[in-house]
Amino acid sequence: MSSNSFAYNEQSGGGEATELGQEATSTISPSGAFGLFSSDLKKNEDLKQMLESNKDSAKLDAMKRIVGMIAKGKNASELFPAVVKNVASKNIEIKKLVYVYLVRYAEEQQDLALLSISTFQRALKDPNQLIRASALRVLSSIRVPIIVPIMMLAIKEASADLSPYVRKNAAHAIQKLYSLDPEQKEMLIEVIEKLLKDKSTLVAGSVVMAFEEVCPDRIDLIHKNYRKLCNLLVDVEEWGQVVIIHMLTRYARTQFVSPWKEDDGLEDNEKNFYESDDEQKEKTDKRKKTYAMDPDHRLLIRNTKPLLQSRNAAVVMAVAQLYWHIAPKSETGIISKSVVRLLRSNREVQYIVLQNIATMSIQRKGMFEPYLKSFYVRSTDPTMIKTLKLEILTNLANEANISTLLREFQTYVKSQDKQFAAATIQTIGRCATNISEVTDTCLNGLVCLLSNRDEIVVAESVVVIKKLLQMQPAQHGEIIKHMAKLLDSITVPVARASILWLIGENCERVPKIAPDVLRKMAKSFTSEDDLVKLQILNLGAKLYLTNSKQTKLLTQYILNLGKYDQNYDIRDRTRFIRQLIVPNEKSGALSKYAKKIFLAQKPAPLLESPFKDRDHFQLGTLSHTLNAKATGYLELSNWPEVAPDPSVRNVEVIELAKEWTPAGKAKKENSAKKFYSESEEEEDSSDSSSDSESGSGSESGEQGESGEEGDSSEDSSEDSSSGQESESGSESGLEDKRTANRNSKPKGKSDSEDGEKNNEKSKTSDSSNAESSSIEESSSDPESESDSESESESRRVTKEKEKKTKQDRNPLTKDVSLLDLDDFNPVSTPVALPTPALSPSLIADLEGLNLSTSSSVISVSTPVFVPMKTHVLLHRMSGKGLAANYYFPRQPCIFGDKMVSVQITLNNTTDQKIENIHIGEKKLPIGMQMHVFNPIDSLEPEGSITVSMGIDFCDSTQTASFQLCTKDDCFNVNIQPPVGELLLPVAMSEKDFKKEQGKLTGMNETSAVIIAAPQNFTPSTILQKVVNVANVGAVPSGQDNIQRFAAKTVHSGSLMLVTVELKEGSTAQLIINTEKTVIGSVLLRELKPVLSQG
């Protein structure tokens, strides 16, 4: 072992050895002259001792150092036995690092890893999701066929796990298991089918990757999940987006008809302008019948468009190829700007992007013509980038821009990069052939280059001129004479061969020069390159046939030299030519046609783009880059002539049981209400991406709906205490509308499956809410607002309870699933009464959801504190005298229960009346909605007015941009909410707080340590500071050193639990638990400095 370490250090050089020596000195001082080289061994011995220590701190330190070694690329495999002993450690931090190590080395040390397999199986049941996921990763990394059944069982269990992170790892393990044992394919497909139904954005990308690896031909698995994947796309992580987009591109090519027919139709329309009206109408009708874009096709194109703004180049490239392959040609142009933006990335990204642009620019020049200057070559570009840019410039060249390009090319020819200069000359040649107007100009320019000092430039010019002269040889005798003179100076074989070929082809046009060239070549024949020798033989043959009087002896001399040449190609050519041109008794019939054979009219070469034939590969793939089919490449199918049945993508919706109606309510009204609240809202929520909003933090259905559980349980207890409320018909109708609005799932950013319909619906619900608020909440007292809110909540639960009672009486009605858990299939018994027919995990989830009067109370409460800090919306200087400020009143919004209330104060600082103040154009991110104030007819000089608005920020701190307009002007303004204003305070008991906090651990928990003076940690100071930053409610605490605060997000109703725990000395720990991990981390970042300062 010492010899190994000696060799390792010797190879890695002195620097590495010194580094290792320095690392080791902290624990062991090397003894003797050999100490420096044996330090690696001693260091590992030291690590082994630390791993066998009884102290967790020593083990943790050792594991950190070992993982550090792996990160640096050093070999730590000899520590495997010592590390694997700690796999059962109680310390979670040690366990995590051990799993990181095992994932790296389990495949190499399979026997030792197998000894710990029972520990991994136990870890699959660990309460910590990170440990469960890591155990599954290690298990799938041990590539031994004997444990395939154990892996299969583990993957099945993990695919039903409550944590989306564990389900994501299950999807990763599917691919590993499939590569180990392809016979498991059918069972794995069942797991993939189940995971494809998962609503978590964390899982989507990984399961589609598994689908692509295991069963890419099983398109039927995608049908039901197609719309969901389209809607989740915006929220999936970047590499998941790439995989899903590529898969959906293939799917679209099999399920929809070609949208390119539409463009062909438009061209026909222009051509047939002068036809009679009847004929025209007939043709138009026929075209309309021929093509109408499938709504699902449009959904995919619409939902991928925002991803062109992605920071990840691979995502932008994936969307670009999707548009290229499946969008109508008229819409493809939008990708060009985004793709050109990627040229600011590093050179590797540029290389791939330019290759794809080169392919696209051949077929559709117009897309990239506006960005011509983006493809000009920079001196810092590497050669591979320069040649690709030249390729694109050539493709984009036309009569309008060729003069600019030729000036650019003249500069490139002078480049120090000779390979690039040669490529530029070829480019000039291609431009000359493509654009006949500049052929002569290019030819003259290339002839000028023949006097260049650089041999490579001259050689390339000769080759290109040869190709150009083939197109119009009769006109250019002078150029051929000029090139013949260059034979004395040019040494590059390709160029010499090109000149000889040109002289041979045109030997009758230069009868005096050609024989002399042959004489010179005969002298140097033996020292020439093989390529040149072949052309000398050809020239001799051609001159023998056209001018045998002068060249007969010369040709025979050259043929004799060639007969004994070392190269067999030249010997063969010599024998062939001798038999063909020198007649004798053995000559065959071909010798009569020798002149026709040698001096036949040669077709002019086509100077084509090397990217011409790449378009049959899918853009952005490895096969397209290599221009050869790579392993695992899935070809894009041709568009079907007739679209397959689109109904396969319709998702079956579980119909809700009929709602209980009070005796006084008319049936007609009930049916209308059912039409909106059940069928459409249900359909909406089935495809909604709301579950995905929680991102990496959401613990599937149970945690995803914890807010709803809280609401319903709270409402039931309020209901019992508040007694029966009398309801009039109209009032209950309004309440039902609000209930439907609440029950519909929160719209995620990507939930745009049926944009127009959803927008109409949301507007309707907003207006109904506005009406109800104006009727019920005439007073602006915040107490009355929150009271009426809780009343409507309690009524809703009353109805739900009565509906449940009716459902229990009638076993034939379908079940209402109280929890929308992804992991469980619908069960046949009513969910209200858990029976043994339910899975044990569902019973456990339902135990906490008790609709009796003794259930826990989690209700929206009044704000503890309302900061009156105002923000400038429009400065009086910018607004030409109109000034606008806004603040957040921290009240439930009257315009919609998912909206944040915003109060805007408008001031007229001028001495004239300002008329018609209103909101103009709104530029809102996807999913965000705004309820604007009514237009203000006029605002008197020095006058002021306060108006209310509602904005649904979709639980994000994105800016709402819009225009504030007057009669004469429009001003661009924006409102960006502090994260604390996206919350509503919640009143709950300490017991409920701890229970909810227990559900939101692991990835849903963020924490930080705060250091401040003890006087800043008094309960009143902490309360004041926290509520100043965030709209949270105080939770009663039985411990003096712990303060708790609770709130829920306005849009989705997800709980936000804040804990401040005072430690010894002047430190405190700030903990935030929430599904909305992004909002949680932003809030932590804002609270930390506020609590730290005095």
Short mmCIF file of C-alpha atoms in Angstrom, two decimals, residues 92 96 127-131 163 165 696-699 703 997-1007 1071-1074 1077:
data_model
loop_
_atom_site.label_atom_id
_atom_site.label_comp_id
_atom_site.label_asym_id
_atom_site.label_seq_id
_atom_site.Cartn_x
_atom_site.Cartn_y
_atom_site.Cartn_z
CA ILE A 92 -28.40 12.22 10.86
CA LYS A 96 -26.14 11.72 5.19
CA PRO A 127 -38.88 9.34 9.20
CA ASN A 128 -36.38 11.72 7.53
CA GLN A 129 -37.09 12.01 3.80
CA LEU A 130 -33.41 12.73 2.99
CA ILE A 131 -32.33 9.46 4.63
CA SER A 163 -42.32 13.05 0.11
CA TYR A 165 -38.15 14.14 -3.00
CA SER A 696 -39.43 20.95 -3.78
CA GLY A 697 -40.90 21.47 -0.37
CA SER A 698 -44.40 20.05 -0.77
CA GLU A 699 -45.03 16.80 1.02
CA GLN A 703 -49.05 18.79 3.41
CA GLN A 997 -44.92 22.06 12.49
CA GLY A 998 -44.34 18.30 12.73
CA LYS A 999 -45.75 17.91 9.24
CA LEU A 1000 -43.50 20.63 7.82
CA THR A 1001 -40.00 19.38 8.61
CA GLY A 1002 -37.05 18.41 6.44
CA MET A 1003 -36.95 20.40 3.23
CA ASN A 1004 -39.91 22.49 4.39
CA GLU A 1005 -37.90 23.95 7.28
CA THR A 1006 -35.37 26.79 7.17
CA SER A 1007 -33.53 28.19 10.18
CA ILE A 1071 -37.09 28.67 12.47
CA ILE A 1072 -39.62 28.94 9.64
CA ASN A 1073 -41.74 25.96 8.55
CA THR A 1074 -43.74 26.17 5.35
CA THR A 1077 -39.89 27.13 0.73
#
